Each structure stands twice: as structure tokens, then as C-alpha cells.
Amino acid sequence: MPKIGDVIAGKYRLEKVAGEGGMGIVYAAEHLVLKQRVAVKVLLPDAARSEAVVERFAREAQAAARINSEHVARVLDAGSLASGAPFLVMEYLEGCDLEELLELQNALPVAEVVDYAMQACEALAHAHAVGVIHRDLKPANLFLACRPDGGNVIKMLDFGISKSMKASPTDKKLTGQHVLGSPVYMSPEQLRNAKEIDARADLWSLGVVVYEMLSGTTPFDRDGVGEIFAAILGEEPLPLHERNPKVPRELSDVIGKCLRRDPGERWQDAGEVAKALAPFGSGAWNDVVPRVEQLLARARMLKALDTPIETRIVVDAIAAAAERARTGARSVPPPSQPKPTVVDTTSTASEAAAFAPKRRVGWILAAVAVVGTIVVIGLIKKSGDAPAAAVGANVVTAQSVAITPPPAPSAEPAPVASTEKKATASATAAPAKKAPAKPSTKGPRPKFLKTRE
């Protein structure tokens, strides 16, 4: 293991030990070039001997680096020591995690806990949007960091990495060697098979964390790991408002829905949880709700567009509609209709499957064409009736040309006169000695110009 004062990767000087867990040790270090304080996490020798642990360490480090959120600790660098042990470089955080805060205060105020939970919802939403499930959400992995302005912000740590690979028989919160996660915070489906879970498993864990922060104990508090498993799989937790009468019944119901054994009966995403929690917070983090909802909606849209070509089609169509709106286009060419796909009912299943992507592209093209047409029609309506008047004038002129009989042929060529002048001369009688008024070259002023005067 590296020692205090050692320089890692030629640029990170280790200053002190900031924390230690079952898998690794975290140092406070200084970047020698930037003079910036960072946190360096190194795997312990026992854990570094396991190829599976090393591979998982690297994979989850890459996943954490993809998550761009204020509420997730940023990964700045990664590499390996001379011994081969991998290390991560993360932003350095000052403060304490919620486990340490709970040791100082047995139960926290409702509004404060809800604010922490809403920030955790935003972190989970960013993770779930890129396909990362935390799998080990607990108070020790929610860090209350100090901001430069003096405020606090929740930072989520250790995505997918258990705190300890060797559980002590007396420590019921440590992670077992064959279980991914901390048993007391794990969902029933995660206990059965940690690989076959989705984002709703993290929502269960978040419910357990909030329950503990508001009551001082976990909903399935038992003496041993086996009893904890049995309680999670077969018992209903005591409602939160019965544990702590200061907790509103409505908030207790929100947390109770996080702890439904059937994932289909829980909240389905972090946006739903944040929206349900918002009325019970201080209001300082209410803007989390629209951000999370928009983020998850975009993630669902991109997931539905499961091929790059389809994504490009939609993006190009939206860009074209925006360009037409910017340049003030007055007309829209009729959308090209995709050719219908004929599928022989006697064809094999593989042949039918080959047509599926084409049908899906056709549906997307048709939907984009309809949306683009509606947008441009709306723009035309908003631009005022001046263009309509101009178009009407052209139509009248065309009609007058159509119904006016051609002049009789003569030996001398007749002077050329526009149809408009002829129509004006025939419709309006003028004095013989007075020259006809010169037609104005100015068109009707659009109505939208009047609003600017």
C-alpha cells in the first residue's frame, strides 16, 4: 500500500488518510501541477488480488464518470500503481456522510431529511438515465458536502461498489461476500438475484434510508443477517408515522410505497418519488422535480429510439423544422409517405423480424412529418394575415386574367398594358384631362408592424 508522502502517477502527493472501507482506502492528496486537493481511492491488497473485484472496480469507475450531476462525486482520473492495484481520483469533499450525522442525532428534522432525499433522487435519476443502478445506497454513501458559499449539498458515492467484502458476524450493515449491497438496505429482488434488478431497487433503498433518518432505526431491524433477509422477504415494516409521531401520515405513505415488496406497486422512477416528497421539504430543492422529470423523459425517448439511424432521423427532422421556423418559411412541402411494407403471411418468423426496423422507421418518419407540419402551420397563423392578403391579391389577378377575353387581332400592335391597369381603368371613371394615378408599389402593411409603432 502507498504511504503518506508518496507520489502516485507522478502528480498526486498523498497527504493523509481520509477514510477506509472493506475494499479500499481513500487518501486526501494534492495535484502537484494544479495545486488542487483531490481524493485518491486505492484498492486494498486483498481485494486487488481478485480479478473480478478489479474488473468491477474499473467498470463502475467508468459508469460513475459518465454521470454528470451536481449530486454525484466526480471521477477525475484513474490508473494503476506500480504494484498493479487500481486507483481512482475523485473530487475532494469536506463534510460528513449521513451515517456519521445519524450518530450525532438519533433522528433528523422532517424538512431536512426530505431535502436530502430529493437531492438523492436527482443523483439516482442521472444514474438511471445512463443505465447505472447504484445497488448499495445507504447513509454512508450519501455525503453531506460543504459548498464554497457555505451551504450544503448531497453527493452520492461508491456506485455499485460494496463497502466491505468481508462481513463481521456482529455488523449487520456490512456487505456479505456473496451479496452485492448492504443487506439491511437491499430490496427483496436484490436479495434473490442482485443481477436481475432495475432502478426500482434503488428506490426501495432510498425509502429505507429516509425511514432510518426520520426514525433512528431501519424498517427491518433484526439481530442477524438471516433474520434481516427473512424480514425483508416476508414481513411488513411498521409504518413510519408510528415509529415517529412527528412524521406526517402522508409522508409515511410516500415512504411506505417505496417499501412495497412488489416492484410494480412501488414508485416507478426517481421523478415520481421527488414529486411526492416535495410538499414536505423546505422548498429550497423543489426545482429538482422538473429537472428530474425532463431528464427521465428524455432518457425514455432515447431508449425508445434503439438504433442510431432512427435517432439521426428525428434529430435531422427537428433541426429542419427549426430552420424553417427561423427563416420564416411560408409553405411546407408535402411529407414523403413511406412505402407500405408488404409481408407475406406465409413467411418465416425471421423474415417478419427483418421488416420490423423498416416499419419502425416509417412510423417515426410519419410522426415527425405530422409534428413538423403542425409547427409550421402554427407559425404561419402567428405571423399575421398580411401574407394571406398578398396571396389573395394574386388569386384575384389570376382570376381576372382568366375571365378577360383576349383583344381582337389588328394590323397595328396594341400597346402593352397590364391586366391590373385595365381592370382599374374599366372600374373607375376619371376626368379626360387628368392623368391616371400611378399605381403604388407599396404593399399592405402587415399588422404586426403596427404593434412596434
Short mmCIF file of C-alpha atoms in Angstrom, two decimals, residues 9 12 56 84 95 139 165 194 211 248 270 311 339 358 375 387 441-442 444:
data_model
loop_
_atom_site.label_atom_id
_atom_site.label_comp_id
_atom_site.label_asym_id
_atom_site.label_seq_id
_atom_site.Cartn_x
_atom_site.Cartn_y
_atom_site.Cartn_z
CA ALA A 9 1.11 8.65 -11.18
CA TYR A 12 -0.69 13.15 -6.84
CA ARG A 56 -15.77 -4.43 -11.28
CA GLY A 84 -0.86 -3.27 -10.23
CA GLY A 95 -18.17 17.40 5.37
CA PRO A 139 -26.47 6.72 4.58
CA MET A 165 -16.18 -7.76 1.07
CA ALA A 194 -28.59 -8.93 -7.50
CA TYR A 211 -37.09 5.76 7.15
CA PRO A 248 -46.98 13.32 8.77
CA ALA A 270 -36.97 8.85 -9.12
CA THR A 311 -32.04 8.92 -33.66
CA LYS A 339 -43.84 2.88 -48.87
CA LYS A 358 -38.33 -0.62 -41.56
CA VAL A 375 -45.46 23.52 -36.08
CA PRO A 387 -49.23 37.19 -46.25
CA THR A 441 -45.61 49.97 -55.35
CA LYS A 442 -46.09 49.60 -51.61
CA PRO A 444 -50.35 46.49 -47.42
#
